[in-house]
mmCIF file with all atom_site columns, C-alpha atoms in Angstrom:
data_model
loop_
_atom_site.group_PDB
_atom_site.id
_atom_site.type_symbol
_atom_site.label_atom_id
_atom_site.label_alt_id
_atom_site.label_comp_id
_atom_site.label_asym_id
_atom_site.label_entity_id
_atom_site.label_seq_id
_atom_site.pdbx_PDB_ins_code
_atom_site.Cartn_x
_atom_site.Cartn_y
_atom_site.Cartn_z
_atom_site.occupancy
_atom_site.B_iso_or_equiv
_atom_site.pdbx_formal_charge
_atom_site.auth_seq_id
_atom_site.auth_comp_id
_atom_site.auth_asym_id
_atom_site.auth_atom_id
_atom_site.pdbx_PDB_model_num
ATOM 1   C CA . MET A 1 1   ? 52.084  15.038 -125.682 1.00 68.00 ? 1016 MET A CA 1
ATOM 2   C CA . ALA A 1 2   ? 48.645  14.786 -124.140 1.00 78.00 ? 1017 ALA A CA 1
ATOM 3   C CA . THR A 1 3   ? 45.523  15.959 -125.960 1.00 90.00 ? 1018 THR A CA 1
ATOM 4   C CA . HIS A 1 4   ? 43.630  18.868 -124.312 1.00 96.00 ? 1019 HIS A CA 1
ATOM 5   C CA . LEU A 1 5   ? 39.903  19.145 -124.298 1.00 97.00 ? 1020 LEU A CA 1
ATOM 6   C CA . ARG A 1 6   ? 38.400  21.990 -126.365 1.00 96.00 ? 1021 ARG A CA 1
ATOM 7   C CA . GLU A 1 7   ? 37.259  25.031 -124.365 1.00 95.00 ? 1022 GLU A CA 1
ATOM 8   C CA . ASP A 1 8   ? 33.869  24.860 -125.926 1.00 95.00 ? 1023 ASP A CA 1
ATOM 9   C CA . MET A 1 9   ? 33.291  21.219 -125.060 1.00 97.00 ? 1024 MET A CA 1
ATOM 10  C CA . ALA A 1 10  ? 29.874  20.502 -123.231 1.00 97.00 ? 1025 ALA A CA 1
ATOM 11  C CA . ALA A 1 11  ? 30.390  19.669 -119.550 1.00 98.00 ? 1026 ALA A CA 1
ATOM 12  C CA . GLN A 1 12  ? 28.645  16.435 -119.964 1.00 97.00 ? 1027 GLN A CA 1
ATOM 13  C CA . THR A 1 13  ? 31.103  15.344 -122.672 1.00 97.00 ? 1028 THR A CA 1
ATOM 14  C CA . ALA A 1 14  ? 34.036  16.289 -120.622 1.00 98.00 ? 1029 ALA A CA 1
ATOM 15  C CA . ALA A 1 15  ? 32.467  14.338 -117.665 1.00 98.00 ? 1030 ALA A CA 1
ATOM 16  C CA . ASP A 1 16  ? 32.203  11.314 -119.897 1.00 98.00 ? 1031 ASP A CA 1
ATOM 17  C CA . ILE A 1 17  ? 35.833  11.374 -120.923 1.00 98.00 ? 1032 ILE A CA 1
ATOM 18  C CA . CYS A 1 18  ? 36.617  11.908 -117.272 1.00 98.00 ? 1033 CYS A CA 1
ATOM 19  C CA . ALA A 1 19  ? 34.723  8.791  -116.451 1.00 98.00 ? 1034 ALA A CA 1
ATOM 20  C CA . ALA A 1 20  ? 36.486  6.785  -119.195 1.00 98.00 ? 1035 ALA A CA 1
ATOM 21  C CA . ILE A 1 21  ? 39.811  7.787  -117.930 1.00 98.00 ? 1036 ILE A CA 1
ATOM 22  C CA . THR A 1 22  ? 38.772  6.745  -114.277 1.00 98.00 ? 1037 THR A CA 1
ATOM 23  C CA . SER A 1 23  ? 37.895  3.247  -115.646 1.00 98.00 ? 1038 SER A CA 1
ATOM 24  C CA . ALA A 1 24  ? 41.152  3.051  -117.495 1.00 98.00 ? 1039 ALA A CA 1
ATOM 25  C CA . LEU A 1 25  ? 43.339  3.968  -114.455 1.00 98.00 ? 1040 LEU A CA 1
ATOM 26  C CA . ASP A 1 26  ? 41.135  1.815  -112.141 1.00 98.00 ? 1041 ASP A CA 1
ATOM 27  C CA . SER A 1 27  ? 41.668  -1.169 -114.610 1.00 98.00 ? 1042 SER A CA 1
ATOM 28  C CA . ASP A 1 28  ? 45.572  -1.337 -113.761 1.00 98.00 ? 1043 ASP A CA 1
ATOM 29  C CA . PRO A 1 29  ? 46.776  -1.880 -110.184 1.00 98.00 ? 1044 PRO A CA 1
ATOM 30  C CA . ILE A 1 30  ? 49.721  0.425  -110.719 1.00 98.00 ? 1045 ILE A CA 1
ATOM 31  C CA . THR A 1 31  ? 47.525  3.409  -111.792 1.00 98.00 ? 1046 THR A CA 1
ATOM 32  C CA . ARG A 1 32  ? 44.530  2.547  -109.492 1.00 98.00 ? 1047 ARG A CA 1
ATOM 33  C CA . PRO A 1 33  ? 45.356  5.302  -106.880 1.00 98.00 ? 1048 PRO A CA 1
ATOM 34  C CA . LEU A 1 34  ? 45.239  7.873  -109.450 1.00 98.00 ? 1049 LEU A CA 1
ATOM 35  C CA . ALA A 1 35  ? 41.452  7.026  -110.320 1.00 98.00 ? 1050 ALA A CA 1
ATOM 36  C CA . PRO A 1 36  ? 39.666  8.734  -107.574 1.00 98.00 ? 1051 PRO A CA 1
ATOM 37  C CA . LEU A 1 37  ? 40.516  12.304 -108.811 1.00 98.00 ? 1052 LEU A CA 1
ATOM 38  C CA . TRP A 1 38  ? 39.258  11.678 -112.078 1.00 98.00 ? 1053 TRP A CA 1
ATOM 39  C CA . ASP A 1 39  ? 35.911  10.198 -110.578 1.00 98.00 ? 1054 ASP A CA 1
ATOM 40  C CA . ALA A 1 40  ? 35.596  13.389 -108.836 1.00 98.00 ? 1055 ALA A CA 1
ATOM 41  C CA . LEU A 1 41  ? 36.002  15.257 -111.884 1.00 98.00 ? 1056 LEU A CA 1
ATOM 42  C CA . ALA A 1 42  ? 33.481  13.187 -113.801 1.00 98.00 ? 1057 ALA A CA 1
ATOM 43  C CA . GLN A 1 43  ? 30.855  13.710 -111.046 1.00 98.00 ? 1058 GLN A CA 1
ATOM 44  C CA . LYS A 1 44  ? 31.631  17.568 -111.204 1.00 98.00 ? 1059 LYS A CA 1
ATOM 45  C CA . GLY A 1 45  ? 31.049  17.588 -114.793 1.00 98.00 ? 1060 GLY A CA 1
ATOM 46  C CA . ASP A 1 46  ? 27.790  15.794 -114.432 1.00 98.00 ? 1061 ASP A CA 1
ATOM 47  C CA . GLY A 1 47  ? 26.668  18.325 -111.807 1.00 98.00 ? 1062 GLY A CA 1
ATOM 48  C CA . LEU A 1 48  ? 27.470  21.087 -114.091 1.00 98.00 ? 1063 LEU A CA 1
ATOM 49  C CA . ALA A 1 49  ? 25.577  19.406 -117.034 1.00 98.00 ? 1064 ALA A CA 1
ATOM 50  C CA . ALA A 1 50  ? 22.525  18.985 -114.777 1.00 98.00 ? 1065 ALA A CA 1
ATOM 51  C CA . GLN A 1 51  ? 22.702  22.502 -113.676 1.00 98.00 ? 1066 GLN A CA 1
ATOM 52  C CA . ARG A 1 52  ? 23.044  23.848 -117.283 1.00 98.00 ? 1067 ARG A CA 1
ATOM 53  C CA . ARG A 1 53  ? 19.874  21.928 -118.014 1.00 97.00 ? 1068 ARG A CA 1
ATOM 54  C CA . ALA A 1 54  ? 17.988  23.296 -115.056 1.00 98.00 ? 1069 ALA A CA 1
ATOM 55  C CA . ARG A 1 55  ? 18.981  27.019 -116.115 1.00 98.00 ? 1070 ARG A CA 1
ATOM 56  C CA . GLU A 1 56  ? 18.371  26.419 -119.637 1.00 98.00 ? 1071 GLU A CA 1
ATOM 57  C CA . ARG A 1 57  ? 14.753  25.238 -118.790 1.00 98.00 ? 1072 ARG A CA 1
ATOM 58  C CA . THR A 1 58  ? 14.341  28.283 -116.391 1.00 98.00 ? 1073 THR A CA 1
ATOM 59  C CA . LEU A 1 59  ? 15.283  30.667 -119.209 1.00 98.00 ? 1074 LEU A CA 1
ATOM 60  C CA . GLY A 1 60  ? 12.908  29.072 -121.541 1.00 98.00 ? 1075 GLY A CA 1
ATOM 61  C CA . ARG A 1 61  ? 10.079  29.252 -119.255 1.00 98.00 ? 1076 ARG A CA 1
ATOM 62  C CA . ALA A 1 62  ? 10.822  32.828 -118.608 1.00 98.00 ? 1077 ALA A CA 1
ATOM 63  C CA . ARG A 1 63  ? 11.023  33.448 -122.311 1.00 98.00 ? 1078 ARG A CA 1
ATOM 64  C CA . ALA A 1 64  ? 7.535   31.590 -122.806 1.00 98.00 ? 1079 ALA A CA 1
ATOM 65  C CA . ARG A 1 65  ? 5.832   33.973 -120.064 1.00 98.00 ? 1080 ARG A CA 1
ATOM 66  C CA . LEU A 1 66  ? 7.514   36.924 -121.603 1.00 98.00 ? 1081 LEU A CA 1
ATOM 67  C CA . PHE A 1 67  ? 6.038   36.264 -125.004 1.00 98.00 ? 1082 PHE A CA 1
ATOM 68  C CA . VAL A 1 68  ? 2.819   36.006 -123.454 1.00 98.00 ? 1083 VAL A CA 1
ATOM 69  C CA . ALA A 1 69  ? 2.914   39.119 -121.396 1.00 98.00 ? 1084 ALA A CA 1
ATOM 70  C CA . ASP A 1 70  ? 4.250   40.996 -124.517 1.00 98.00 ? 1085 ASP A CA 1
ATOM 71  C CA . ALA A 1 71  ? 1.150   39.942 -126.422 1.00 98.00 ? 1086 ALA A CA 1
ATOM 72  C CA . ARG A 1 72  ? -1.014  40.908 -123.676 1.00 98.00 ? 1087 ARG A CA 1
ATOM 73  C CA . TRP A 1 73  ? 0.538   44.307 -123.437 1.00 98.00 ? 1088 TRP A CA 1
ATOM 74  C CA . ASP A 1 74  ? 0.196   44.780 -127.235 1.00 98.00 ? 1089 ASP A CA 1
ATOM 75  C CA . ALA A 1 75  ? -3.594  43.897 -127.043 1.00 98.00 ? 1090 ALA A CA 1
ATOM 76  C CA . GLU A 1 76  ? -4.207  46.205 -124.209 1.00 98.00 ? 1091 GLU A CA 1
ATOM 77  C CA . THR A 1 77  ? -2.310  48.967 -125.945 1.00 98.00 ? 1092 THR A CA 1
ATOM 78  C CA . ALA A 1 78  ? -4.418  48.394 -129.066 1.00 98.00 ? 1093 ALA A CA 1
ATOM 79  C CA . SER A 1 79  ? -7.551  48.453 -127.023 1.00 98.00 ? 1094 SER A CA 1
ATOM 80  C CA . PHE A 1 80  ? -6.542  51.557 -125.010 1.00 98.00 ? 1095 PHE A CA 1
ATOM 81  C CA . GLY A 1 81  ? -5.834  53.363 -128.343 1.00 97.00 ? 1096 GLY A CA 1
ATOM 82  C CA . ARG A 1 82  ? -9.470  52.433 -129.587 1.00 97.00 ? 1097 ARG A CA 1
ATOM 83  C CA . TYR A 1 83  ? -11.058 53.627 -126.464 1.00 97.00 ? 1098 TYR A CA 1
ATOM 84  C CA . VAL A 1 84  ? -9.228  56.839 -126.527 1.00 97.00 ? 1099 VAL A CA 1
ATOM 85  C CA . VAL A 1 85  ? -9.851  57.583 -130.292 1.00 96.00 ? 1100 VAL A CA 1
ATOM 86  C CA . ASN A 1 86  ? -13.708 56.937 -129.380 1.00 96.00 ? 1101 ASN A CA 1
ATOM 87  C CA . GLU A 1 87  ? -13.528 59.396 -126.449 1.00 95.00 ? 1102 GLU A CA 1
ATOM 88  C CA . SER A 1 88  ? -12.010 61.738 -128.866 1.00 96.00 ? 1103 SER A CA 1
ATOM 89  C CA . GLU A 1 89  ? -14.931 61.466 -131.263 1.00 94.00 ? 1104 GLU A CA 1
ATOM 90  C CA . GLY A 1 90  ? -12.750 59.712 -133.870 1.00 94.00 ? 1105 GLY A CA 1
ATOM 91  C CA . ARG A 1 91  ? -10.380 62.626 -134.108 1.00 93.00 ? 1106 ARG A CA 1
ATOM 92  C CA . ARG A 1 92  ? -6.705  62.305 -133.589 1.00 93.00 ? 1107 ARG A CA 1
ATOM 93  C CA . ASP A 1 93  ? -6.126  66.126 -133.206 1.00 93.00 ? 1108 ASP A CA 1
ATOM 94  C CA . ARG A 1 94  ? -7.822  66.670 -130.076 1.00 94.00 ? 1109 ARG A CA 1
ATOM 95  C CA . PRO A 1 95  ? -7.906  65.581 -126.338 1.00 95.00 ? 1110 PRO A CA 1
ATOM 96  C CA . PRO A 1 96  ? -7.778  62.990 -124.947 1.00 96.00 ? 1111 PRO A CA 1
ATOM 97  C CA . TYR A 1 97  ? -6.134  61.480 -127.990 1.00 96.00 ? 1112 TYR A CA 1
ATOM 98  C CA . THR A 1 98  ? -3.360  64.090 -128.059 1.00 95.00 ? 1113 THR A CA 1
ATOM 99  C CA . ARG A 1 99  ? -2.679  63.695 -124.376 1.00 95.00 ? 1114 ARG A CA 1
ATOM 100 C CA . PHE A 1 100 ? -1.525  60.084 -124.716 1.00 96.00 ? 1115 PHE A CA 1
ATOM 101 C CA . PHE A 1 101 ? -0.387  59.666 -128.334 1.00 95.00 ? 1116 PHE A CA 1
ATOM 102 C CA . VAL A 1 102 ? 1.733   62.734 -129.025 1.00 85.00 ? 1117 VAL A CA 1
ATOM 103 C CA . GLY A 1 103 ? 4.587   61.417 -131.343 1.00 87.00 ? 1118 GLY A CA 1
ATOM 104 C CA . VAL A 1 104 ? 3.520   57.735 -131.040 1.00 93.00 ? 1119 VAL A CA 1
ATOM 105 C CA . THR A 1 105 ? 0.607   55.988 -132.164 1.00 95.00 ? 1120 THR A CA 1
ATOM 106 C CA . PRO A 1 106 ? -0.641  52.782 -130.529 1.00 95.00 ? 1121 PRO A CA 1
ATOM 107 C CA . SER A 1 107 ? 0.411   50.762 -133.366 1.00 95.00 ? 1122 SER A CA 1
ATOM 108 C CA . ASP A 1 108 ? 3.962   52.312 -133.059 1.00 96.00 ? 1123 ASP A CA 1
ATOM 109 C CA . ALA A 1 109 ? 3.957   51.504 -129.525 1.00 97.00 ? 1124 ALA A CA 1
ATOM 110 C CA . GLN A 1 110 ? 3.283   47.865 -130.174 1.00 96.00 ? 1125 GLN A CA 1
ATOM 111 C CA . ALA A 1 111 ? 6.488   47.560 -132.248 1.00 96.00 ? 1126 ALA A CA 1
ATOM 112 C CA . PHE A 1 112 ? 8.753   48.711 -129.504 1.00 97.00 ? 1127 PHE A CA 1
ATOM 113 C CA . GLY A 1 113 ? 11.092  46.478 -127.826 1.00 97.00 ? 1128 GLY A CA 1
ATOM 114 C CA . ILE A 1 114 ? 10.152  45.409 -124.202 1.00 98.00 ? 1129 ILE A CA 1
ATOM 115 C CA . ASP A 1 115 ? 12.150  48.073 -122.544 1.00 97.00 ? 1130 ASP A CA 1
ATOM 116 C CA . ARG A 1 116 ? 10.595  50.931 -124.442 1.00 98.00 ? 1131 ARG A CA 1
ATOM 117 C CA . GLU A 1 117 ? 7.089   49.374 -124.076 1.00 98.00 ? 1132 GLU A CA 1
ATOM 118 C CA . VAL A 1 118 ? 7.597   49.341 -120.344 1.00 98.00 ? 1133 VAL A CA 1
ATOM 119 C CA . LYS A 1 119 ? 8.727   53.039 -120.353 1.00 98.00 ? 1134 LYS A CA 1
ATOM 120 C CA . GLN A 1 120 ? 5.807   53.878 -122.596 1.00 98.00 ? 1135 GLN A CA 1
ATOM 121 C CA . GLY A 1 121 ? 3.234   52.016 -120.412 1.00 98.00 ? 1136 GLY A CA 1
ATOM 122 C CA . ARG A 1 122 ? 4.646   53.898 -117.484 1.00 98.00 ? 1137 ARG A CA 1
ATOM 123 C CA . ALA A 1 123 ? 4.135   57.117 -119.123 1.00 97.00 ? 1138 ALA A CA 1
ATOM 124 C CA . TRP A 1 124 ? 0.501   56.270 -120.055 1.00 98.00 ? 1139 TRP A CA 1
ATOM 125 C CA . ILE A 1 125 ? -0.289  55.598 -116.387 1.00 98.00 ? 1140 ILE A CA 1
ATOM 126 C CA . GLU A 1 126 ? 1.320   58.793 -115.159 1.00 97.00 ? 1141 GLU A CA 1
ATOM 127 C CA . GLU A 1 127 ? -0.654  60.634 -117.582 1.00 97.00 ? 1142 GLU A CA 1
ATOM 128 C CA . LEU A 1 128 ? -3.872  58.954 -116.406 1.00 97.00 ? 1143 LEU A CA 1
ATOM 129 C CA . GLY A 1 129 ? -2.817  59.858 -113.024 1.00 97.00 ? 1144 GLY A CA 1
ATOM 130 C CA . ARG A 1 130 ? -3.418  63.458 -113.613 1.00 96.00 ? 1145 ARG A CA 1
ATOM 131 C CA . GLU A 1 131 ? -7.076  62.989 -113.640 1.00 95.00 ? 1146 GLU A CA 1
ATOM 132 C CA . PRO A 1 132 ? -7.641  59.920 -111.398 1.00 94.00 ? 1147 PRO A CA 1
ATOM 133 C CA . GLY A 1 133 ? -11.204 60.381 -110.903 1.00 93.00 ? 1148 GLY A CA 1
ATOM 134 C CA . SER A 1 134 ? -11.954 60.388 -114.669 1.00 95.00 ? 1149 SER A CA 1
ATOM 135 C CA . ALA A 1 135 ? -13.791 57.462 -116.400 1.00 95.00 ? 1150 ALA A CA 1
ATOM 136 C CA . LEU A 1 136 ? -10.592 56.961 -118.523 1.00 97.00 ? 1151 LEU A CA 1
ATOM 137 C CA . ALA A 1 137 ? -8.507  56.761 -115.479 1.00 97.00 ? 1152 ALA A CA 1
ATOM 138 C CA . GLU A 1 138 ? -10.625 54.488 -113.482 1.00 97.00 ? 1153 GLU A CA 1
ATOM 139 C CA . LYS A 1 139 ? -11.061 52.060 -116.561 1.00 97.00 ? 1154 LYS A CA 1
ATOM 140 C CA . TRP A 1 140 ? -7.254  52.035 -117.841 1.00 98.00 ? 1155 TRP A CA 1
ATOM 141 C CA . THR A 1 141 ? -5.028  52.581 -114.982 1.00 98.00 ? 1156 THR A CA 1
ATOM 142 C CA . PRO A 1 142 ? -5.531  49.192 -113.466 1.00 98.00 ? 1157 PRO A CA 1
ATOM 143 C CA . ARG A 1 143 ? -5.451  47.434 -116.847 1.00 98.00 ? 1158 ARG A CA 1
ATOM 144 C CA . LEU A 1 144 ? -2.323  49.216 -118.094 1.00 98.00 ? 1159 LEU A CA 1
ATOM 145 C CA . THR A 1 145 ? -0.498  48.906 -114.549 1.00 98.00 ? 1160 THR A CA 1
ATOM 146 C CA . SER A 1 146 ? -1.129  45.003 -114.472 1.00 98.00 ? 1161 SER A CA 1
ATOM 147 C CA . ALA A 1 147 ? 0.067   44.492 -118.024 1.00 98.00 ? 1162 ALA A CA 1
ATOM 148 C CA . THR A 1 148 ? 2.950   46.803 -117.688 1.00 98.00 ? 1163 THR A CA 1
ATOM 149 C CA . ASP A 1 149 ? 4.084   45.381 -114.252 1.00 98.00 ? 1164 ASP A CA 1
ATOM 150 C CA . THR A 1 150 ? 3.692   41.709 -115.525 1.00 98.00 ? 1165 THR A CA 1
ATOM 151 C CA . LEU A 1 151 ? 5.744   42.643 -118.730 1.00 98.00 ? 1166 LEU A CA 1
ATOM 152 C CA . GLU A 1 152 ? 8.480   44.338 -116.687 1.00 98.00 ? 1167 GLU A CA 1
ATOM 153 C CA . ALA A 1 153 ? 8.595   41.548 -114.141 1.00 98.00 ? 1168 ALA A CA 1
ATOM 154 C CA . ASN A 1 154 ? 8.835   38.758 -116.848 1.00 98.00 ? 1169 ASN A CA 1
ATOM 155 C CA . SER A 1 155 ? 11.525  40.749 -118.707 1.00 98.00 ? 1170 SER A CA 1
ATOM 156 C CA . LYS A 1 156 ? 13.692  40.822 -115.410 1.00 98.00 ? 1171 LYS A CA 1
ATOM 157 C CA . GLU A 1 157 ? 13.049  37.165 -115.023 1.00 98.00 ? 1172 GLU A CA 1
ATOM 158 C CA . ARG A 1 158 ? 14.381  36.448 -118.501 1.00 98.00 ? 1173 ARG A CA 1
ATOM 159 C CA . GLU A 1 159 ? 17.514  38.922 -117.917 1.00 98.00 ? 1174 GLU A CA 1
ATOM 160 C CA . ALA A 1 160 ? 18.206  36.948 -114.694 1.00 98.00 ? 1175 ALA A CA 1
ATOM 161 C CA . GLY A 1 161 ? 17.983  33.609 -116.479 1.00 98.00 ? 1176 GLY A CA 1
ATOM 162 C CA . MET A 1 162 ? 20.391  35.054 -119.255 1.00 98.00 ? 1177 MET A CA 1
ATOM 163 C CA . SER A 1 163 ? 22.868  36.037 -116.572 1.00 98.00 ? 1178 SER A CA 1
ATOM 164 C CA . ALA A 1 164 ? 22.742  32.712 -114.806 1.00 98.00 ? 1179 ALA A CA 1
ATOM 165 C CA . LEU A 1 165 ? 23.421  30.892 -118.038 1.00 97.00 ? 1180 LEU A CA 1
ATOM 166 C CA . ALA A 1 166 ? 26.416  33.230 -118.834 1.00 97.00 ? 1181 ALA A CA 1
ATOM 167 C CA . MET A 1 167 ? 27.724  32.446 -115.395 1.00 97.00 ? 1182 MET A CA 1
ATOM 168 C CA . GLN A 1 168 ? 27.204  28.797 -115.977 1.00 97.00 ? 1183 GLN A CA 1
ATOM 169 C CA . GLY A 1 169 ? 29.259  29.217 -119.182 1.00 97.00 ? 1184 GLY A CA 1
ATOM 170 C CA . THR A 1 170 ? 32.170  30.686 -117.057 1.00 97.00 ? 1185 THR A CA 1
ATOM 171 C CA . SER A 1 171 ? 31.987  27.768 -114.670 1.00 98.00 ? 1186 SER A CA 1
ATOM 172 C CA . GLU A 1 172 ? 32.012  25.242 -117.476 1.00 98.00 ? 1187 GLU A CA 1
ATOM 173 C CA . LEU A 1 173 ? 35.119  26.997 -119.017 1.00 98.00 ? 1188 LEU A CA 1
ATOM 174 C CA . LEU A 1 174 ? 36.982  26.822 -115.685 1.00 98.00 ? 1189 LEU A CA 1
ATOM 175 C CA . TYR A 1 175 ? 35.967  23.179 -115.545 1.00 98.00 ? 1190 TYR A CA 1
ATOM 176 C CA . ILE A 1 176 ? 37.475  22.307 -118.956 1.00 98.00 ? 1191 ILE A CA 1
ATOM 177 C CA . GLY A 1 177 ? 40.578  24.259 -118.005 1.00 98.00 ? 1192 GLY A CA 1
ATOM 178 C CA . GLU A 1 178 ? 40.953  22.277 -114.712 1.00 98.00 ? 1193 GLU A CA 1
ATOM 179 C CA . ILE A 1 179 ? 40.583  19.112 -116.682 1.00 98.00 ? 1194 ILE A CA 1
ATOM 180 C CA . ASN A 1 180 ? 43.340  20.118 -119.040 1.00 98.00 ? 1195 ASN A CA 1
ATOM 181 C CA . VAL A 1 181 ? 45.696  20.868 -116.105 1.00 98.00 ? 1196 VAL A CA 1
ATOM 182 C CA . GLU A 1 182 ? 45.033  17.492 -114.690 1.00 98.00 ? 1197 GLU A CA 1
ATOM 183 C CA . ILE A 1 183 ? 45.581  15.745 -118.048 1.00 98.00 ? 1198 ILE A CA 1
ATOM 184 C CA . ASP A 1 184 ? 49.200  17.427 -118.053 1.00 97.00 ? 1199 ASP A CA 1
ATOM 185 C CA . LYS A 1 185 ? 49.747  16.185 -114.584 1.00 98.00 ? 1200 LYS A CA 1
ATOM 186 C CA . LEU A 1 186 ? 48.503  12.595 -115.298 1.00 98.00 ? 1201 LEU A CA 1
ATOM 187 C CA . GLU A 1 187 ? 50.634  12.263 -118.454 1.00 97.00 ? 1202 GLU A CA 1
ATOM 188 C CA . GLY A 1 188 ? 53.642  13.301 -116.194 1.00 97.00 ? 1203 GLY A CA 1
ATOM 189 C CA . ALA A 1 189 ? 52.758  10.766 -113.753 1.00 98.00 ? 1204 ALA A CA 1
ATOM 190 C CA . LEU A 1 190 ? 52.305  7.996  -116.056 1.00 98.00 ? 1205 LEU A CA 1
ATOM 191 C CA . LEU A 1 191 ? 55.618  8.891  -117.953 1.00 97.00 ? 1206 LEU A CA 1
ATOM 192 C CA . GLN A 1 192 ? 57.255  8.107  -114.445 1.00 97.00 ? 1207 GLN A CA 1
ATOM 193 C CA . LEU A 1 193 ? 55.281  4.907  -113.804 1.00 98.00 ? 1208 LEU A CA 1
ATOM 194 C CA . PHE A 1 194 ? 55.911  3.536  -117.287 1.00 98.00 ? 1209 PHE A CA 1
ATOM 195 C CA . PRO A 1 195 ? 59.290  5.010  -118.555 1.00 97.00 ? 1210 PRO A CA 1
ATOM 196 C CA . GLY A 1 196 ? 60.059  4.033  -122.209 1.00 96.00 ? 1211 GLY A CA 1
ATOM 197 C CA . GLN A 1 197 ? 56.520  2.669  -122.766 1.00 97.00 ? 1212 GLN A CA 1
ATOM 198 C CA . PRO A 1 198 ? 54.775  5.561  -124.761 1.00 95.00 ? 1213 PRO A CA 1
ATOM 199 C CA . LYS A 1 199 ? 51.853  3.174  -125.981 1.00 96.00 ? 1214 LYS A CA 1
ATOM 200 C CA . ARG A 1 200 ? 51.147  2.201  -122.435 1.00 97.00 ? 1215 ARG A CA 1
ATOM 201 C CA . VAL A 1 201 ? 51.064  5.782  -121.276 1.00 97.00 ? 1216 VAL A CA 1
ATOM 202 C CA . ALA A 1 202 ? 48.858  6.967  -124.155 1.00 96.00 ? 1217 ALA A CA 1
ATOM 203 C CA . SER A 1 203 ? 46.237  4.031  -123.354 1.00 97.00 ? 1218 SER A CA 1
ATOM 204 C CA . PHE A 1 204 ? 45.234  5.653  -120.400 1.00 97.00 ? 1219 PHE A CA 1
ATOM 205 C CA . LEU A 1 205 ? 44.623  8.941  -122.234 1.00 97.00 ? 1220 LEU A CA 1
ATOM 206 C CA . THR A 1 206 ? 42.563  7.397  -125.301 1.00 95.00 ? 1221 THR A CA 1
ATOM 207 C CA . ALA A 1 207 ? 39.420  9.079  -124.309 1.00 96.00 ? 1222 ALA A CA 1
ATOM 208 C CA . THR A 1 208 ? 40.878  12.389 -124.716 1.00 95.00 ? 1223 THR A CA 1
ATOM 209 C CA . LYS A 1 209 ? 41.858  11.786 -128.435 1.00 90.00 ? 1224 LYS A CA 1
ATOM 210 C CA . PRO A 1 210 ? 39.686  13.196 -131.334 1.00 80.00 ? 1225 PRO A CA 1
ATOM 211 C CA . ARG A 1 211 ? 36.761  10.857 -132.498 1.00 70.00 ? 1226 ARG A CA 1
ATOM 212 C CA . ARG A 1 212 ? 37.601  9.013  -135.805 1.00 64.00 ? 1227 ARG A CA 1
ATOM 213 C CA . LYS A 1 213 ? 35.427  6.411  -137.416 1.00 58.00 ? 1228 LYS A CA 1
ATOM 214 C CA . ARG A 1 214 ? 36.703  3.056  -138.125 1.00 53.00 ? 1229 ARG A CA 1
ATOM 215 C CA . LYS A 1 215 ? 35.286  -0.329 -138.660 1.00 51.00 ? 1230 LYS A CA 1
ATOM 216 C CA . ASP A 1 216 ? 35.753  -3.049 -136.060 1.00 51.00 ? 1231 ASP A CA 1
ATOM 217 C CA . ASP A 1 217 ? 35.636  -6.683 -137.031 1.00 49.00 ? 1232 ASP A CA 1
ATOM 218 C CA . ASP A 1 218 ? 31.852  -6.853 -136.865 1.00 50.00 ? 1233 ASP A CA 1
ATOM 219 C CA . GLY A 1 219 ? 31.575  -3.877 -139.292 1.00 48.00 ? 1234 GLY A CA 1
ATOM 220 C CA . GLU A 1 220 ? 30.373  -1.505 -136.637 1.00 45.00 ? 1235 GLU A CA 1
ATOM 221 C CA . ASP A 1 221 ? 31.758  2.035  -136.406 1.00 47.00 ? 1236 ASP A CA 1
ATOM 222 C CA . GLU A 1 222 ? 33.900  2.885  -133.503 1.00 46.00 ? 1237 GLU A CA 1
ATOM 223 C CA . GLY A 1 223 ? 35.189  6.245  -132.114 1.00 46.00 ? 1238 GLY A CA 1
ATOM 224 C CA . SER A 1 224 ? 36.899  7.628  -129.154 1.00 42.00 ? 1239 SER A CA 1
ATOM 225 C CA . GLY A 1 225 ? 37.628  10.971 -127.382 1.00 52.00 ? 1240 GLY A CA 1
ATOM 226 C CA . GLY A 1 226 ? 36.759  14.401 -128.330 1.00 58.00 ? 1241 GLY A CA 1
ATOM 227 C CA . GLY A 1 227 ? 39.927  16.328 -127.589 1.00 60.00 ? 1242 GLY A CA 1
ATOM 228 C CA . GLU A 1 228 ? 41.963  18.741 -129.550 1.00 58.00 ? 1243 GLU A CA 1
ATOM 229 C CA . GLY A 1 229 ? 45.635  18.535 -130.348 1.00 48.00 ? 1244 GLY A CA 1
#
């Protein structure tokens, strides 16, 4: 019975196996007509692997920007807290401190998750908007708005990257499933072409077999395949 590829196999590894099967089929005049389908599967896997790399890099860039935006938001929050304390003459039991930090201190806010930081930033901006002409609002509305907008945008960018990578995983799972279906079809075709010759049939599917180390005549390690039983 043919060996199927593991569902969690990387697309590039699967593509390499398909390329090996292509070469095996193309090397025999009898099986050569079967080779193009496997070449197409190899190219499809190459495309999926390249797509995963691009999406992983996109997500990595988004995460890097988010780290910077989060650090910036924390720094602005700390500065905002110090400014408001000074405006309250060092007292935390009187306005304007009590307007902005009821139930949450500047230090607490810096420990929030991204979504909660964005929500908190919006709340501060809304409160500043109650007195738009004040020195406090004129100084801090643009700063907090910029930091919060950037944080939110980068958070959404990361979420989009994660979603794209999840969709990539689904495409790769379907790809492996497609290969496994074709492996079964190929085995059936080979059995018809070479009845009573199991070793010859198996030779075309060698690339699907689990890797195992052995020594060749020169003492080098050899291995093949990467499937599952």
